[in-house]
CSV table of C-alpha atoms in Angstrom, one decimal:
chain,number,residue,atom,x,y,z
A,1,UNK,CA,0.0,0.0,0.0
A,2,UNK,CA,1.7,3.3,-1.0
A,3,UNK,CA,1.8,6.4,1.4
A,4,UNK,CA,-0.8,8.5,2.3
A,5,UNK,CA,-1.0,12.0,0.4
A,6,UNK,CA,-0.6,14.9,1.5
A,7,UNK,CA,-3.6,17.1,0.8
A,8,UNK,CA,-3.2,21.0,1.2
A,9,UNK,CA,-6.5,22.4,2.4
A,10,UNK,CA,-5.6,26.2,1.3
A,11,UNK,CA,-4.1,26.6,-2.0
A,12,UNK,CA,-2.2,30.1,-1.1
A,13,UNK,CA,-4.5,32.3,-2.6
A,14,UNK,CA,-8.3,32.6,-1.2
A,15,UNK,CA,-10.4,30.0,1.0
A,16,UNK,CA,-12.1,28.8,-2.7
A,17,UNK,CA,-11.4,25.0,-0.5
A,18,UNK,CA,-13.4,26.6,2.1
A,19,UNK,CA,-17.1,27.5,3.5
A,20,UNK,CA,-19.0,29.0,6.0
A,21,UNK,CA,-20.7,26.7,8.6
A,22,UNK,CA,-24.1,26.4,6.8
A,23,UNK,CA,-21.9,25.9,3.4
A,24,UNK,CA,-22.1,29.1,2.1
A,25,UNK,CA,-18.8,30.9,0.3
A,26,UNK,CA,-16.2,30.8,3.2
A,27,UNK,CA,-15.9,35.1,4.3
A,28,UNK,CA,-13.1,37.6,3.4
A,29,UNK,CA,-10.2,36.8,6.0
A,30,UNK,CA,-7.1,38.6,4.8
A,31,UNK,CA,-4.8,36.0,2.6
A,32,UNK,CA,-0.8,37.9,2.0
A,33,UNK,CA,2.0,35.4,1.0
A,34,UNK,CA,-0.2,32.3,2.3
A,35,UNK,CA,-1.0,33.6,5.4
A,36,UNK,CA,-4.7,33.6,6.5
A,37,UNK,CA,-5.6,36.2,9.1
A,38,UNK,CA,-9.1,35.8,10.6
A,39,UNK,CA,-11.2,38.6,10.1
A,40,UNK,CA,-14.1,39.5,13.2
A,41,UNK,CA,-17.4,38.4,12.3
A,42,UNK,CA,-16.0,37.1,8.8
A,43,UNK,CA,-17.2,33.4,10.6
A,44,UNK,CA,-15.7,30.1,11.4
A,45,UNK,CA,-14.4,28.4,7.8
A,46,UNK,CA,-15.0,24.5,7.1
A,47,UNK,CA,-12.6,22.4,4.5
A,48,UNK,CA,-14.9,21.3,1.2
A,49,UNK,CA,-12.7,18.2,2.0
A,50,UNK,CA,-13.5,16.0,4.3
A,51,UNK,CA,-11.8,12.7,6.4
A,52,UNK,CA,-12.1,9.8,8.2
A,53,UNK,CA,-8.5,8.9,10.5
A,54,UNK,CA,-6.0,11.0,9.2
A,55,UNK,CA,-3.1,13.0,10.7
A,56,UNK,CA,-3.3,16.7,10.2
A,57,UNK,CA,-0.8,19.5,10.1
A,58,UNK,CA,-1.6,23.4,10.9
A,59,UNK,CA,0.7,25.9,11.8
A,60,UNK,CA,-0.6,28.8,13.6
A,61,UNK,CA,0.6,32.8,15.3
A,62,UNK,CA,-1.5,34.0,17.7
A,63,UNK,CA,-1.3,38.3,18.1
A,64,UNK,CA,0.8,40.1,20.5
A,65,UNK,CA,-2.5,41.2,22.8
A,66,UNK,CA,-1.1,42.1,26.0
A,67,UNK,CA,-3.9,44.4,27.9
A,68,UNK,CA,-6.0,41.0,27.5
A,69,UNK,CA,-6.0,38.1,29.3
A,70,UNK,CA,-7.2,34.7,29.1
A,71,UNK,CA,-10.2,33.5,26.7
A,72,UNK,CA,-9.8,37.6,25.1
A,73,UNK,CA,-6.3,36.8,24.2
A,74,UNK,CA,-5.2,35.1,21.0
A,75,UNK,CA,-8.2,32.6,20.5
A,76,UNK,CA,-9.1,30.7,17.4
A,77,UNK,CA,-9.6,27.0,17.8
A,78,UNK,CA,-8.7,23.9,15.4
A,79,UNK,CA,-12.0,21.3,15.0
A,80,UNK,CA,-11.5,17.9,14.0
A,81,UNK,CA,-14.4,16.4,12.0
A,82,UNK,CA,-15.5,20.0,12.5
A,83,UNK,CA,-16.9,19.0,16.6
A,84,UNK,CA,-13.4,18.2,18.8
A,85,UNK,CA,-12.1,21.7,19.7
A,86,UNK,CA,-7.8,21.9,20.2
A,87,UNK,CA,-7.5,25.2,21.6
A,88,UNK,CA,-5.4,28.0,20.2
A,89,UNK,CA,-4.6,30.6,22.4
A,90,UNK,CA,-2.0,33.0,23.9
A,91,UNK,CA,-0.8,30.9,27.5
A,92,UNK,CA,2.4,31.5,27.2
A,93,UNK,CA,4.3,30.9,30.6
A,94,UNK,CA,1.3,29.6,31.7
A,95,UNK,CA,2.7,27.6,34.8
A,96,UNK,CA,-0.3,24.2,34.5
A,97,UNK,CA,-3.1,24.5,31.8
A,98,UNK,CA,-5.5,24.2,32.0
A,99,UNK,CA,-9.3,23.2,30.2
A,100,UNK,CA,-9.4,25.9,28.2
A,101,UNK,CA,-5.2,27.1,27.7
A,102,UNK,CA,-3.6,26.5,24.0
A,103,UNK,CA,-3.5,22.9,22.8
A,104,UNK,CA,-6.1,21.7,25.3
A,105,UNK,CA,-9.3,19.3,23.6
A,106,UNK,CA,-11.2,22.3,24.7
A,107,UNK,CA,-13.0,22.1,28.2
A,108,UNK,CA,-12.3,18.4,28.4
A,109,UNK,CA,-8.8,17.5,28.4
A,110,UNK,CA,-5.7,19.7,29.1
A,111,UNK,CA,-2.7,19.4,28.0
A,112,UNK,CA,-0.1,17.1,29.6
A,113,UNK,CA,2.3,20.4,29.9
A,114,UNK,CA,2.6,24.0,28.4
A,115,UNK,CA,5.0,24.3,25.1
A,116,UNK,CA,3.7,27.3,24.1
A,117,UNK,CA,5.7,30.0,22.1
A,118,UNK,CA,5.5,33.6,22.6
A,119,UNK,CA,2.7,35.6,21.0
A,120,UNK,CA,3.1,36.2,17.2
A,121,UNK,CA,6.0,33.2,16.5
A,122,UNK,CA,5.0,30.4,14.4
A,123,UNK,CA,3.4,27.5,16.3
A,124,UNK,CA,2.3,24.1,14.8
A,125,UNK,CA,0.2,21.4,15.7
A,126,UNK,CA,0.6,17.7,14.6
A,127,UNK,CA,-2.7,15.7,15.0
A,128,UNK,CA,-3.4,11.8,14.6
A,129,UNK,CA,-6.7,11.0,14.9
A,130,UNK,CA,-8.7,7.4,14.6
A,131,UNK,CA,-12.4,8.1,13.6
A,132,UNK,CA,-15.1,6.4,15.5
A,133,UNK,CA,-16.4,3.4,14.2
A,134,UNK,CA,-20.0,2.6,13.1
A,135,UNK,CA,-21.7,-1.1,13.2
A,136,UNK,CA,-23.4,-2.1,9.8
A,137,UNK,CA,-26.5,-0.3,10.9
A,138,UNK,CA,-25.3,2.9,12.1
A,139,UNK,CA,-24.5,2.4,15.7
A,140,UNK,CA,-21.4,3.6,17.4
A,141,UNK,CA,-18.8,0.7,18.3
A,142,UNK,CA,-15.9,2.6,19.2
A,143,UNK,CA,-15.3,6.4,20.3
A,144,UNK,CA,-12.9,8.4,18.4
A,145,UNK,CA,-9.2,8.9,19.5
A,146,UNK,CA,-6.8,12.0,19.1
A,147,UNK,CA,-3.1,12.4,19.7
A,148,UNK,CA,-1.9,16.5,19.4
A,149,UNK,CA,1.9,17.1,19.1
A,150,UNK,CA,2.3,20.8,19.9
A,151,UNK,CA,5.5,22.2,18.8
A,152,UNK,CA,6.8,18.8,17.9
A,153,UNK,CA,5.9,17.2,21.7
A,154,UNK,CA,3.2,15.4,22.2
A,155,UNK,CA,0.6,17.2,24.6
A,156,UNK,CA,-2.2,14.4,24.7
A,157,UNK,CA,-1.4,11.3,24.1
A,158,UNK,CA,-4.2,8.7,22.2
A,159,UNK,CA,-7.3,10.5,24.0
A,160,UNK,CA,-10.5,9.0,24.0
A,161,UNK,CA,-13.2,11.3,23.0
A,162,UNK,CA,-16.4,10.4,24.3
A,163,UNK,CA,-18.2,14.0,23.8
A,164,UNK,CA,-17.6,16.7,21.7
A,165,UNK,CA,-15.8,19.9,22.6
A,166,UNK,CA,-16.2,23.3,22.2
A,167,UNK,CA,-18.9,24.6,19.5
A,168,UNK,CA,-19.3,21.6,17.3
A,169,UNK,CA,-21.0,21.3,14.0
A,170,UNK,CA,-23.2,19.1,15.1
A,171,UNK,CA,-23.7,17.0,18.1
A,172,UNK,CA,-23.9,14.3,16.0
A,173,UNK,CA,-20.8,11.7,15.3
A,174,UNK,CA,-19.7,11.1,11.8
A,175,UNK,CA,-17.6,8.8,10.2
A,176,UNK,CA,-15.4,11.6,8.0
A,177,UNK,CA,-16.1,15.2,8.7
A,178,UNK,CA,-14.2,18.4,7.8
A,179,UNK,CA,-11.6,20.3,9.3
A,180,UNK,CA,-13.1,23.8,10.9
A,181,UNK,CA,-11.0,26.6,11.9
A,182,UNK,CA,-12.8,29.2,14.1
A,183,UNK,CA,-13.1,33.3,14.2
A,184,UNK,CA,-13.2,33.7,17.8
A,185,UNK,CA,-12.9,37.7,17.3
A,186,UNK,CA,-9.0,37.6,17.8
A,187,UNK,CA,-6.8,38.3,14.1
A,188,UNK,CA,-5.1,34.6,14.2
A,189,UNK,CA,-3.3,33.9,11.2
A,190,UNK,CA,-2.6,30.2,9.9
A,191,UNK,CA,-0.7,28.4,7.4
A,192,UNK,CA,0.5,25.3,5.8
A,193,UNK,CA,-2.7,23.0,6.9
A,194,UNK,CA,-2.8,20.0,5.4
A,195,UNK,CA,-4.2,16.5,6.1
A,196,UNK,CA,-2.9,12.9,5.2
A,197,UNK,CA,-6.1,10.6,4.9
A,198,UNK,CA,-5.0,7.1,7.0
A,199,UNK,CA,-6.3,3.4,5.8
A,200,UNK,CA,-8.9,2.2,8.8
A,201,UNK,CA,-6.1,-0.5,8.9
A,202,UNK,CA,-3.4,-2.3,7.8
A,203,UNK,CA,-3.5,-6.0,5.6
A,204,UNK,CA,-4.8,-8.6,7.3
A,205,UNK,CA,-2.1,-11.4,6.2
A,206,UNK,CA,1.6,-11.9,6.9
């Protein structure tokens, strides 16, 4: 079976890969050099494509906002399947995070320790994630699972997700879903996100 490739999810130029939540054309965030800015009340932006288990790349910079303080400063988020939340957000120094701090699932796990940057230098996150798993007729027979590499060091470490995080899609869990990046009202930039879709599994003979 040959490698996995790698799909870029922007192409450099506009969010054409991109929508709205409800699917309409994706709003006017500022795109200079391949950089994507958010843009207040431009809206959250969901990939056209969609995955099952795949491992996902995004690099992100969070703005130098120093007269605010926690959920006011530097937040955007990072939705896999477009419902489990991993927080972007200015905690740098941030002695333990917590729920809510960058690279947490957001409000459910936190992150094993901090290895946060300093506002407004490049950040990436590396994230493996194993779909959940449907019976022939639709019911759920095994909960998703997500592993988040924050700066190259792994943060959370094969999670089991047995609710959805933040402000999901839907409450509903899917099979593939999109990847969803959200305006939160803070000017976060992002670039290079890409996905690798992953087989379900590997051959079944020596």
């Amino acid at each position: 079976m040959a490698a996995p490739e790698r799909i870029d999810l922007f192409n450099g130029k506009d969010l054409s890969n991109w929508t709205k939540r409800d699917g309409s054309p994706a709003g006017n965030w500022i795109v200079e050099d391949g950089v994507y800015t958010v843009v207040d009340r431009e809206g959250d932006i969901v990939s056209k494509e969609t995955f099952g288990d795949a491992m996902i790349h995004v690099e992100f910079r969070v703005p130098d906002m120093p007269d605010k303080e926690g959920q006011d400063k530097g937040n955007s988020g990072v939705f896999v399947h477009g419902r489990y939340e991993v927080q972007v957000l200015d905690s740098y120094e941030r002695d333990v995070p917590g729920y809510g701090d960058c690279s947490s699932l957001y409000d459910r796990h936190a992150a094993l320790f901090n290895n946060c940057k300093k506002a407004m230098e490049w950040q990436t996150y590396d994230i493996i994630f194993r779909a959940p798993r449907f019976d022939a007729d639709g019911k759920l027979t095994e909960f998703p699972r997500i592993t988040v590499m924050h700066n190259g060091l792994p943060v959370h470490n094969n999670l089991v997700m047995e609710r959805m995080t933040g402000a999901p899609l839907t409450e509903e869990m899917v099979a593939e879903g999109p990847l969803l990046l959200q305006d939160h009202g803070n000017a976060v930039s992002f670039r290079n996100v890409w996905i690798c879709k992953l087989p379900p599994k590997g051959a079944d003979k020596y």
